[in-house]
Amino acid sequence: MSDNRKRYRETGAAPLNYVAGLGRGATGFTTRSDIGPARRCDNDPHVIVAVATVFWQDRKVDKARSWLNRAVVLNPDLGDTWAYFYKFEKQQGTEQSLAELVARCVRTDPRHGRYWTRVRKAPENARLKTDEVLKLVAASLPHP
């Protein structure tokens, strides 16, 4: 057992660089059991995106793509999921897959999301189209 896990069991407090819900980092907390409960939460796009970013960081490209696709199908109105998917495809995908993703996003015209609404409602972005907002939001997302 790692020192971090021992310290966690003794004190009950997670290490400073441990992010609750993600279980990523050099803390030794990432196991299949950390992702298992998230797999059972199949109706929350935020959890699905979090799992997809774990797969993305582990360079499991096909799994990350399928989980991101699940997130945008589950709630197409959530712009943050589209932005994460765009950022992923820009890094890992082809130009054709990126163009298809942008076209799908424009058709659904998302309206919600923490990052999406912040960019969308900024006065300087008032006249931007959906594809332009998508690119700005993807650029403002934290790197997974």
PDB file of C-alpha atoms in Angstrom:
ATOM      1  CA  MET A   1       0.000   0.000   0.000  1.00  0.00           C
ATOM      2  CA  SER A   2       1.349   3.417  -0.907  1.00  0.00           C
ATOM      3  CA  ASP A   3       2.221   6.047   1.680  1.00  0.00           C
ATOM      4  CA  ASN A   4      -0.588   8.265   0.407  1.00  0.00           C
ATOM      5  CA  ARG A   5      -3.188   5.576   0.952  1.00  0.00           C
ATOM      6  CA  LYS A   6      -1.851   4.844   4.443  1.00  0.00           C
ATOM      7  CA  ARG A   7      -1.952   8.540   5.288  1.00  0.00           C
ATOM      8  CA  TYR A   8      -5.490   8.736   3.899  1.00  0.00           C
ATOM      9  CA  ARG A   9      -6.657   5.854   6.062  1.00  0.00           C
ATOM     10  CA  GLU A  10      -4.977   7.246   9.174  1.00  0.00           C
ATOM     11  CA  THR A  11      -6.052  10.871   8.873  1.00  0.00           C
ATOM     12  CA  GLY A  12      -9.197  10.578   6.769  1.00  0.00           C
ATOM     13  CA  ALA A  13      -8.060  13.475   4.588  1.00  0.00           C
ATOM     14  CA  ALA A  14      -7.125  13.077   0.950  1.00  0.00           C
ATOM     15  CA  PRO A  15      -3.719  14.352  -0.228  1.00  0.00           C
ATOM     16  CA  LEU A  16      -3.559  17.954  -1.408  1.00  0.00           C
ATOM     17  CA  ASN A  17      -3.261  17.110  -5.108  1.00  0.00           C
ATOM     18  CA  TYR A  18      -6.139  14.611  -5.043  1.00  0.00           C
ATOM     19  CA  VAL A  19      -9.251  15.815  -6.873  1.00  0.00           C
ATOM     20  CA  ALA A  20     -12.400  14.246  -5.509  1.00  0.00           C
ATOM     21  CA  GLY A  21     -14.387  12.407  -8.144  1.00  0.00           C
ATOM     22  CA  LEU A  22     -11.575  12.118 -10.644  1.00  0.00           C
ATOM     23  CA  GLY A  23      -9.049  10.030  -8.768  1.00  0.00           C
ATOM     24  CA  ARG A  24      -6.176  11.126 -11.001  1.00  0.00           C
ATOM     25  CA  GLY A  25      -2.656  12.165 -10.189  1.00  0.00           C
ATOM     26  CA  ALA A  26       0.464  10.881  -8.531  1.00  0.00           C
ATOM     27  CA  THR A  27      -1.436  10.000  -5.378  1.00  0.00           C
ATOM     28  CA  GLY A  28      -1.920   6.324  -6.190  1.00  0.00           C
ATOM     29  CA  PHE A  29      -5.700   6.590  -6.010  1.00  0.00           C
ATOM     30  CA  THR A  30      -6.440   5.684  -9.635  1.00  0.00           C
ATOM     31  CA  THR A  31      -7.766   2.147  -9.894  1.00  0.00           C
ATOM     32  CA  ARG A  32     -10.550   0.431 -11.741  1.00  0.00           C
ATOM     33  CA  SER A  33     -12.657   0.762  -8.605  1.00  0.00           C
ATOM     34  CA  ASP A  34     -12.377   4.556  -8.907  1.00  0.00           C
ATOM     35  CA  ILE A  35     -13.883   4.451 -12.411  1.00  0.00           C
ATOM     36  CA  GLY A  36     -16.358   1.649 -11.675  1.00  0.00           C
ATOM     37  CA  PRO A  37     -18.963   3.766  -9.852  1.00  0.00           C
ATOM     38  CA  ALA A  38     -18.774   6.351 -12.615  1.00  0.00           C
ATOM     39  CA  ARG A  39     -19.628   3.682 -15.152  1.00  0.00           C
ATOM     40  CA  ARG A  40     -22.821   2.953 -13.264  1.00  0.00           C
ATOM     41  CA  CYS A  41     -23.808   6.628 -13.407  1.00  0.00           C
ATOM     42  CA  ASP A  42     -24.916   6.491 -17.022  1.00  0.00           C
ATOM     43  CA  ASN A  43     -27.268   9.466 -16.938  1.00  0.00           C
ATOM     44  CA  ASP A  44     -24.937  12.329 -15.963  1.00  0.00           C
ATOM     45  CA  PRO A  45     -22.952  13.849 -18.849  1.00  0.00           C
ATOM     46  CA  HIS A  46     -20.528  15.548 -16.439  1.00  0.00           C
ATOM     47  CA  VAL A  47     -19.487  12.191 -14.982  1.00  0.00           C
ATOM     48  CA  ILE A  48     -19.243  10.674 -18.448  1.00  0.00           C
ATOM     49  CA  VAL A  49     -16.945  13.496 -19.591  1.00  0.00           C
ATOM     50  CA  ALA A  50     -14.808  13.015 -16.469  1.00  0.00           C
ATOM     51  CA  VAL A  51     -14.406   9.312 -17.276  1.00  0.00           C
ATOM     52  CA  ALA A  52     -13.637  10.168 -20.908  1.00  0.00           C
ATOM     53  CA  THR A  53     -10.878  12.544 -19.826  1.00  0.00           C
ATOM     54  CA  VAL A  54      -9.349   9.755 -17.728  1.00  0.00           C
ATOM     55  CA  PHE A  55      -9.298   7.533 -20.812  1.00  0.00           C
ATOM     56  CA  TRP A  56      -7.936  10.458 -22.846  1.00  0.00           C
ATOM     57  CA  GLN A  57      -5.073  10.951 -20.386  1.00  0.00           C
ATOM     58  CA  ASP A  58      -4.338   7.229 -20.476  1.00  0.00           C
ATOM     59  CA  ARG A  59      -4.201   7.465 -24.293  1.00  0.00           C
ATOM     60  CA  LYS A  60      -7.118   5.082 -24.752  1.00  0.00           C
ATOM     61  CA  VAL A  61      -8.354   7.071 -27.729  1.00  0.00           C
ATOM     62  CA  ASP A  62     -11.191   4.806 -28.871  1.00  0.00           C
ATOM     63  CA  LYS A  63     -12.671   4.528 -25.386  1.00  0.00           C
ATOM     64  CA  ALA A  64     -12.388   8.270 -24.809  1.00  0.00           C
ATOM     65  CA  ARG A  65     -14.093   8.978 -28.137  1.00  0.00           C
ATOM     66  CA  SER A  66     -16.967   6.610 -27.390  1.00  0.00           C
ATOM     67  CA  TRP A  67     -17.497   8.088 -23.907  1.00  0.00           C
ATOM     68  CA  LEU A  68     -17.433  11.654 -25.241  1.00  0.00           C
ATOM     69  CA  ASN A  69     -19.903  10.661 -27.941  1.00  0.00           C
ATOM     70  CA  ARG A  70     -22.142   9.173 -25.241  1.00  0.00           C
ATOM     71  CA  ALA A  71     -22.017  12.471 -23.360  1.00  0.00           C
ATOM     72  CA  VAL A  72     -23.099  14.584 -26.339  1.00  0.00           C
ATOM     73  CA  VAL A  73     -25.849  12.118 -27.268  1.00  0.00           C
ATOM     74  CA  LEU A  74     -27.114  12.028 -23.685  1.00  0.00           C
ATOM     75  CA  ASN A  75     -27.443  15.814 -23.398  1.00  0.00           C
ATOM     76  CA  PRO A  76     -26.859  17.618 -26.706  1.00  0.00           C
ATOM     77  CA  ASP A  77     -27.793  20.959 -25.123  1.00  0.00           C
ATOM     78  CA  LEU A  78     -24.705  20.947 -22.868  1.00  0.00           C
ATOM     79  CA  GLY A  79     -22.077  22.995 -24.690  1.00  0.00           C
ATOM     80  CA  ASP A  80     -19.200  22.001 -22.405  1.00  0.00           C
ATOM     81  CA  THR A  81     -19.401  18.385 -23.565  1.00  0.00           C
ATOM     82  CA  TRP A  82     -19.235  19.519 -27.183  1.00  0.00           C
ATOM     83  CA  ALA A  83     -16.193  21.648 -26.353  1.00  0.00           C
ATOM     84  CA  TYR A  84     -14.381  18.752 -24.664  1.00  0.00           C
ATOM     85  CA  PHE A  85     -15.214  16.534 -27.626  1.00  0.00           C
ATOM     86  CA  TYR A  86     -13.948  19.231 -30.027  1.00  0.00           C
ATOM     87  CA  LYS A  87     -10.723  19.605 -28.062  1.00  0.00           C
ATOM     88  CA  PHE A  88     -10.254  15.834 -28.097  1.00  0.00           C
ATOM     89  CA  GLU A  89     -10.888  15.514 -31.844  1.00  0.00           C
ATOM     90  CA  LYS A  90      -8.597  18.446 -32.578  1.00  0.00           C
ATOM     91  CA  GLN A  91      -5.805  16.679 -30.721  1.00  0.00           C
ATOM     92  CA  GLN A  92      -6.495  13.034 -31.606  1.00  0.00           C
ATOM     93  CA  GLY A  93      -8.829  12.999 -34.613  1.00  0.00           C
ATOM     94  CA  THR A  94      -8.747  13.817 -38.301  1.00  0.00           C
ATOM     95  CA  GLU A  95      -9.915  16.936 -40.108  1.00  0.00           C
ATOM     96  CA  GLN A  96     -12.944  15.025 -41.375  1.00  0.00           C
ATOM     97  CA  SER A  97     -14.014  13.876 -37.899  1.00  0.00           C
ATOM     98  CA  LEU A  98     -13.497  17.408 -36.593  1.00  0.00           C
ATOM     99  CA  ALA A  99     -15.665  18.875 -39.373  1.00  0.00           C
ATOM    100  CA  GLU A 100     -18.406  16.302 -38.694  1.00  0.00           C
ATOM    101  CA  LEU A 101     -18.331  17.138 -35.000  1.00  0.00           C
ATOM    102  CA  VAL A 102     -18.634  20.876 -35.659  1.00  0.00           C
ATOM    103  CA  ALA A 103     -21.558  20.243 -38.025  1.00  0.00           C
ATOM    104  CA  ARG A 104     -23.327  18.123 -35.382  1.00  0.00           C
ATOM    105  CA  CYS A 105     -22.762  20.822 -32.776  1.00  0.00           C
ATOM    106  CA  VAL A 106     -24.130  23.560 -35.052  1.00  0.00           C
ATOM    107  CA  ARG A 107     -27.247  21.453 -35.752  1.00  0.00           C
ATOM    108  CA  THR A 108     -27.985  20.967 -32.049  1.00  0.00           C
ATOM    109  CA  ASP A 109     -27.104  24.572 -31.065  1.00  0.00           C
ATOM    110  CA  PRO A 110     -26.211  23.985 -27.380  1.00  0.00           C
ATOM    111  CA  ARG A 111     -27.194  26.604 -24.806  1.00  0.00           C
ATOM    112  CA  HIS A 112     -25.965  25.377 -21.403  1.00  0.00           C
ATOM    113  CA  GLY A 113     -22.729  24.596 -19.601  1.00  0.00           C
ATOM    114  CA  ARG A 114     -20.393  26.289 -17.181  1.00  0.00           C
ATOM    115  CA  TYR A 115     -17.787  27.332 -19.732  1.00  0.00           C
ATOM    116  CA  TRP A 116     -20.213  27.581 -22.646  1.00  0.00           C
ATOM    117  CA  THR A 117     -22.451  30.210 -21.065  1.00  0.00           C
ATOM    118  CA  ARG A 118     -19.476  32.212 -19.818  1.00  0.00           C
ATOM    119  CA  VAL A 119     -18.132  32.533 -23.369  1.00  0.00           C
ATOM    120  CA  ARG A 120     -21.521  32.766 -25.081  1.00  0.00           C
ATOM    121  CA  LYS A 121     -22.825  35.586 -22.887  1.00  0.00           C
ATOM    122  CA  ALA A 122     -19.701  37.718 -22.969  1.00  0.00           C
ATOM    123  CA  PRO A 123     -20.538  41.029 -24.690  1.00  0.00           C
ATOM    124  CA  GLU A 124     -17.675  40.740 -27.170  1.00  0.00           C
ATOM    125  CA  ASN A 125     -19.017  37.331 -28.312  1.00  0.00           C
ATOM    126  CA  ALA A 126     -22.614  38.445 -28.847  1.00  0.00           C
ATOM    127  CA  ARG A 127     -22.603  38.042 -32.621  1.00  0.00           C
ATOM    128  CA  LEU A 128     -20.519  34.875 -32.861  1.00  0.00           C
ATOM    129  CA  LYS A 129     -21.926  31.764 -34.492  1.00  0.00           C
ATOM    130  CA  THR A 130     -22.079  28.416 -32.725  1.00  0.00           C
ATOM    131  CA  ASP A 131     -18.955  27.019 -34.386  1.00  0.00           C
ATOM    132  CA  GLU A 132     -16.939  30.083 -33.362  1.00  0.00           C
ATOM    133  CA  VAL A 133     -18.190  29.823 -29.778  1.00  0.00           C
ATOM    134  CA  LEU A 134     -17.292  26.119 -29.779  1.00  0.00           C
ATOM    135  CA  LYS A 135     -13.687  26.929 -30.693  1.00  0.00           C
ATOM    136  CA  LEU A 136     -13.419  29.643 -28.035  1.00  0.00           C
ATOM    137  CA  VAL A 137     -14.869  27.404 -25.334  1.00  0.00           C
ATOM    138  CA  ALA A 138     -12.557  24.530 -26.284  1.00  0.00           C
ATOM    139  CA  ALA A 139      -9.590  26.890 -26.009  1.00  0.00           C
ATOM    140  CA  SER A 140     -10.706  28.029 -22.546  1.00  0.00           C
ATOM    141  CA  LEU A 141     -11.174  24.520 -21.109  1.00  0.00           C
ATOM    142  CA  PRO A 142      -8.627  23.180 -18.646  1.00  0.00           C
ATOM    143  CA  HIS A 143      -6.405  20.546 -20.196  1.00  0.00           C
ATOM    144  CA  PRO A 144      -7.503  17.063 -19.133  1.00  0.00           C
TER     145      PRO A 144
END
